[in-house]
CSV table of C-alpha atoms in Angstrom, one decimal:
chain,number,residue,atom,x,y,z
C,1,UNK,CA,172.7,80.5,126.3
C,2,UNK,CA,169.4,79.3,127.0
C,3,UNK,CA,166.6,80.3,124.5
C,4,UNK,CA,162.9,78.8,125.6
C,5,UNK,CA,160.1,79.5,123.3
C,6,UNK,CA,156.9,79.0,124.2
C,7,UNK,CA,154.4,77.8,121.1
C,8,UNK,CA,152.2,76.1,119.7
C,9,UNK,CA,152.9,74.0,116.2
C,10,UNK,CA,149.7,75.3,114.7
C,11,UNK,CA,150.2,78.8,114.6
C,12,UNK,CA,151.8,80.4,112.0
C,13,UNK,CA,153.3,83.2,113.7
C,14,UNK,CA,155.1,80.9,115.6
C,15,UNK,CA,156.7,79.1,112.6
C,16,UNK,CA,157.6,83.1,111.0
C,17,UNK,CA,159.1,83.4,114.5
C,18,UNK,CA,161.0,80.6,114.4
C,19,UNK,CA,162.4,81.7,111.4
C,20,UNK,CA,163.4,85.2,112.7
C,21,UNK,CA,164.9,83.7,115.3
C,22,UNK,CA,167.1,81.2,113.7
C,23,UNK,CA,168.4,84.5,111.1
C,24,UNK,CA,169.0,86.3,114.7
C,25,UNK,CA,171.2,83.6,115.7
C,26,UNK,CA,172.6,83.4,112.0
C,27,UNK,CA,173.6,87.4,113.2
C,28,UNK,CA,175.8,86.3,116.7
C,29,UNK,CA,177.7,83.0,115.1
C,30,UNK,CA,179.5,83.1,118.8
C,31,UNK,CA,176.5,82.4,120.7
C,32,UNK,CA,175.9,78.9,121.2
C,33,UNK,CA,172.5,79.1,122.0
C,34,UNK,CA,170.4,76.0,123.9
C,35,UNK,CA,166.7,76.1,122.3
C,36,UNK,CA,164.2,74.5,124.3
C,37,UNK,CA,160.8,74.2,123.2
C,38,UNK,CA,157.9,74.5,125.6
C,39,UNK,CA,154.0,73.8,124.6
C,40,UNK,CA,151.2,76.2,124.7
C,41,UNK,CA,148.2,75.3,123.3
C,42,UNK,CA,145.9,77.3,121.7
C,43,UNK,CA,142.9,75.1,121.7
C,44,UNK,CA,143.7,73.0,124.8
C,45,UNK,CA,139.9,72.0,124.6
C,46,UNK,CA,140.0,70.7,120.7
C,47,UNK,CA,139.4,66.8,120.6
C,48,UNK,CA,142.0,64.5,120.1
C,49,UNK,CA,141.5,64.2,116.4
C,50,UNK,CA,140.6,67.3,115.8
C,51,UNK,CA,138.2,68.9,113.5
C,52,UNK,CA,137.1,69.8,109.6
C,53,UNK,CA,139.7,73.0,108.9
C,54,UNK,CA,136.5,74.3,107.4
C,55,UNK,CA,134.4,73.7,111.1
C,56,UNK,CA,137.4,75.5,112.8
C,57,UNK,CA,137.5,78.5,110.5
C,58,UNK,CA,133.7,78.8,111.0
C,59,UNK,CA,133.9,78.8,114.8
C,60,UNK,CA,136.9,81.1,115.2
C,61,UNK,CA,136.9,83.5,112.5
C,62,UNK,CA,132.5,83.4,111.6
C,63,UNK,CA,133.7,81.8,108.0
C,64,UNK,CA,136.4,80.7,105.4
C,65,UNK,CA,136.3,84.9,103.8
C,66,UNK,CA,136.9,86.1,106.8
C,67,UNK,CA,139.7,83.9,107.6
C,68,UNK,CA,141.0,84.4,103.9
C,69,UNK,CA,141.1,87.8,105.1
C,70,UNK,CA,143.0,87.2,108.0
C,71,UNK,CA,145.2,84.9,106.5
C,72,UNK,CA,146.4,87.3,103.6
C,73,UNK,CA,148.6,89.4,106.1
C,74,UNK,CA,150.2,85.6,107.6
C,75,UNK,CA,150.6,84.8,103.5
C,76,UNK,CA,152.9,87.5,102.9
C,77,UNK,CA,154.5,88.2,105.8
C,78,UNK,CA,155.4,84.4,105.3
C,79,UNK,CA,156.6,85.2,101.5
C,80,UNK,CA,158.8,87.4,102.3
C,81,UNK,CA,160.6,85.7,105.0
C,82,UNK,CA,161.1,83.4,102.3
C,83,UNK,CA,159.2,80.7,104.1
C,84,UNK,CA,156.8,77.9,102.2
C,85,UNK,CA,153.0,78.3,103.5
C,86,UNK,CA,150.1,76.3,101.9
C,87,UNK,CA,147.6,77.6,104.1
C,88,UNK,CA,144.8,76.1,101.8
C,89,UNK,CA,146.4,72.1,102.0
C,90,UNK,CA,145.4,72.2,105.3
C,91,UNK,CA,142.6,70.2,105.6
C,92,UNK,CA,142.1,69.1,109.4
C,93,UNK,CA,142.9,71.5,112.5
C,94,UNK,CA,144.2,68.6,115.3
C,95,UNK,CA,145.2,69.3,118.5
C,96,UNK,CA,148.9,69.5,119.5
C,97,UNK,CA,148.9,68.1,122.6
C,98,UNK,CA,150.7,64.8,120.9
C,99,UNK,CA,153.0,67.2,118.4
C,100,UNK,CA,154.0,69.0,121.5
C,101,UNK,CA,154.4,65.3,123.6
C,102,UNK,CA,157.1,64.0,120.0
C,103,UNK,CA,159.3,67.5,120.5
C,104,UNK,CA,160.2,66.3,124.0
C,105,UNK,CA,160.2,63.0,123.1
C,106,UNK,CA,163.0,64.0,120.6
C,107,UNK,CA,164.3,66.2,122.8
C,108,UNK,CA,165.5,63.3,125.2
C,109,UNK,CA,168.0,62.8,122.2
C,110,UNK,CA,169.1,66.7,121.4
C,111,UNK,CA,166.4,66.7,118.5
C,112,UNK,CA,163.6,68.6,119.8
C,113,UNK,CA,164.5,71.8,117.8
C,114,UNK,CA,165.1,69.5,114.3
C,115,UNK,CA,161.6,68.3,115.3
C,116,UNK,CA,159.6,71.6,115.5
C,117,UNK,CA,161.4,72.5,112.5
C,118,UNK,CA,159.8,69.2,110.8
C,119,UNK,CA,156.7,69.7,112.6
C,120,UNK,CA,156.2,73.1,111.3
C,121,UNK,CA,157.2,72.2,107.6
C,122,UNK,CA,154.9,69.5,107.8
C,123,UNK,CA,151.6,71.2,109.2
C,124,UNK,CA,152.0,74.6,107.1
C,125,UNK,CA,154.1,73.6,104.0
C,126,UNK,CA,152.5,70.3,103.0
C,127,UNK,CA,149.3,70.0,105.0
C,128,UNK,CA,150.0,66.9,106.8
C,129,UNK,CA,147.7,66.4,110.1
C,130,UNK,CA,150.4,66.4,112.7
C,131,UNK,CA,147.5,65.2,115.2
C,132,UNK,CA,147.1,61.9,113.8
C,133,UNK,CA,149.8,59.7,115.6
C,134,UNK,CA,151.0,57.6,111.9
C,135,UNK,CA,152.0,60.9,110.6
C,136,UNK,CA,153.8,62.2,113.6
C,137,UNK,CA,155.8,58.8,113.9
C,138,UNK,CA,156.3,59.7,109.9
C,139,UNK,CA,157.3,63.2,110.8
C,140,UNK,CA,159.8,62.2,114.0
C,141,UNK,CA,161.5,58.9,110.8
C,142,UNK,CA,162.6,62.5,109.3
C,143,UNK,CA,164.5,63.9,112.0
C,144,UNK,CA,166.4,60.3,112.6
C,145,UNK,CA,164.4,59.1,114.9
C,146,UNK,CA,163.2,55.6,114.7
C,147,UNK,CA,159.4,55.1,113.4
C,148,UNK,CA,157.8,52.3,115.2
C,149,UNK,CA,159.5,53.7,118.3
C,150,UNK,CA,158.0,56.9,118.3
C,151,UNK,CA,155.0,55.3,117.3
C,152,UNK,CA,154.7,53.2,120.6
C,153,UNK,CA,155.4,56.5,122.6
C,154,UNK,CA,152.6,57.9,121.0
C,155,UNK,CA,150.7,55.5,122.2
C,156,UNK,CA,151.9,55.7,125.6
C,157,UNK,CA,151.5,58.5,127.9
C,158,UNK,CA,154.9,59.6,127.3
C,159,UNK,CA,155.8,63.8,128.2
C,160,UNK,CA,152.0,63.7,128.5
C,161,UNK,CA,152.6,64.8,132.6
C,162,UNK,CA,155.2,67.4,131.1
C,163,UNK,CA,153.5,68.6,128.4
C,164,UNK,CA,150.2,69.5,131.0
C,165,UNK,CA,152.8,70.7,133.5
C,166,UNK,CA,154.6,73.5,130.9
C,167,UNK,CA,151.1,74.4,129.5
C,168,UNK,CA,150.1,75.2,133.0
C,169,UNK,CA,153.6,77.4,133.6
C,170,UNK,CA,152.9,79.5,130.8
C,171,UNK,CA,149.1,80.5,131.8
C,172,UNK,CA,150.3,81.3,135.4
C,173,UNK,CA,153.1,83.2,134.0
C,174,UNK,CA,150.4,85.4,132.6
C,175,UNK,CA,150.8,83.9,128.4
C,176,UNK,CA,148.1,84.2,126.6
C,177,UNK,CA,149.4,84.7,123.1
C,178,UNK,CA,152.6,82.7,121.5
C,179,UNK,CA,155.5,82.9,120.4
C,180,UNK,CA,157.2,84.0,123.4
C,181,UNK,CA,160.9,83.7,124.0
C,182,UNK,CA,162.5,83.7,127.5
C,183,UNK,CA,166.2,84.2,127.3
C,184,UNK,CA,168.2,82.7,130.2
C,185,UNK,CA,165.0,82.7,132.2
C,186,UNK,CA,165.3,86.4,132.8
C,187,UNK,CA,164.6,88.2,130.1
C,188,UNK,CA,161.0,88.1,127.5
C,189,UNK,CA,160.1,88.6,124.2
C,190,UNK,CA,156.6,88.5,122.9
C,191,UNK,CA,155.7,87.8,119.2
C,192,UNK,CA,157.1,87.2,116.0
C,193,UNK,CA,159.7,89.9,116.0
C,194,UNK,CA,161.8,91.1,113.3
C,195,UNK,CA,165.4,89.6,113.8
C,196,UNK,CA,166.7,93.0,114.8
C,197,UNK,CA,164.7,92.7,117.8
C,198,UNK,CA,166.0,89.8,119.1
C,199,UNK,CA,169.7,90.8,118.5
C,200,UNK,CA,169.9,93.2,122.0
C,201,UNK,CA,168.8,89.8,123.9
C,202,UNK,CA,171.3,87.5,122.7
C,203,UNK,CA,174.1,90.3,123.5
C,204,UNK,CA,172.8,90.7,126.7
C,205,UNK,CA,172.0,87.1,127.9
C,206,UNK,CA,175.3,86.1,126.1
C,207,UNK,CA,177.0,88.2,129.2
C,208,UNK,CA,175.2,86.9,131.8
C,209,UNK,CA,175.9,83.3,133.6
C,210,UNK,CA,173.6,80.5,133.0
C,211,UNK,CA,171.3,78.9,134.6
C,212,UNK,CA,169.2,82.0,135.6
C,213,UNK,CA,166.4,81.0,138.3
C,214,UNK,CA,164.3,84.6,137.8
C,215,UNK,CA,161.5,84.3,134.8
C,216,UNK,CA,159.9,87.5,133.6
C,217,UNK,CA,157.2,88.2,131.6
């Protein structure tokens, strides 16, 4: 069964989601499910290395209270999903575009899922600036891949076509907000749902025949 989420590896919903999704799955041990990660960037105009956490909060939220604010509900929706969050280590807010460029990168070798799994961990657990290119390398050493390898990639235009291409999918499909799943390219779900939620899509794309051509949503 094919499972594509659409996301972006600096918002937290996404890596709750994630989450929900894996316990879904945990739920229908008969499905093998294919996840496929596909990029959506939330600030497709922020410069390659980023900015000052601080600068961003200011910008998008008027101020680090207000955020705070915001941020409570992420905080303990996170705790109890039993997931690690250190909002507060977070010191730089980079642009995905080269996170989102390493998850197909690894995906050429069946690793893209372990590598949004690192790539969550690393960005909300532990802080780590997954837009500078020595820490993605770091990141991708983690999952098994090879660090100077991934490293020269980085450096490359590698997936960059792809990742551009995907991006521009998702905004003509009508996305403007992530997560979003698409199950056997038929069937949507929007948001960082419960687990429950997902459980009537697996049953019902688990029924169907692949490769699905049709994409709502």
């Amino acid at each position: 069964m094919l499972i594509e989420t659409f996301a972006d590896l600096t918002c937290p919903w996404c890596y709750i989601g994630k989450r929900r999704l894996d316990r879904a799955l945990e739920q229908r041990p008969g499905i093998r499910a294919d996840l496929r990660w596909q990029p959506f960037q939330l600030n497709p105009e922020m410069p390659p290395g980023g900015m000052a956490r601080a600068d961003y909060l200011v910008a998008k939220f008027g101020g680090a209270e207000r955020a705070r604010q915001i941020h409570r509900v992420v905080e303990e929706t996170a705790e109890r999903d039993g997931l690690a969050l250190a909002l507060d280590r977070i010191q730089r807010t980079p642009s995905s575009f080269d996170a989102h460029r390493l998850i197909r990168i690894a995906g050429r070798r069946g690793l893209g899922n372990a590598m949004a799994d690192a790539l969550f961990t690393a960005y909300f657990a532990e802080g780590v600036d997954i837009g500078d290119r020595d820490a993605l390398a770091a990141t991708a050493a983690l999952v098994g891949l090879d660090f100077a390898e991934a490293r020269r990639l980085l450096d490359t235009d590698a997936e960059a076509a792809s990742v551009h291409a995907a991006d521009s999918l998702a905004r003509q499909m009508g996305l403007q907000a992530v997560p979003c799943y698409i199950f056997n390219r038929r069937y949507a779900l929007s948001g960082a749902q419960e687990p429950a939620s997902f459980l009537p899509l697996l049953d019902l794309g688990a029924e169907e025949p692949e490769n699905l051509s049709v994409v709502t949503g």
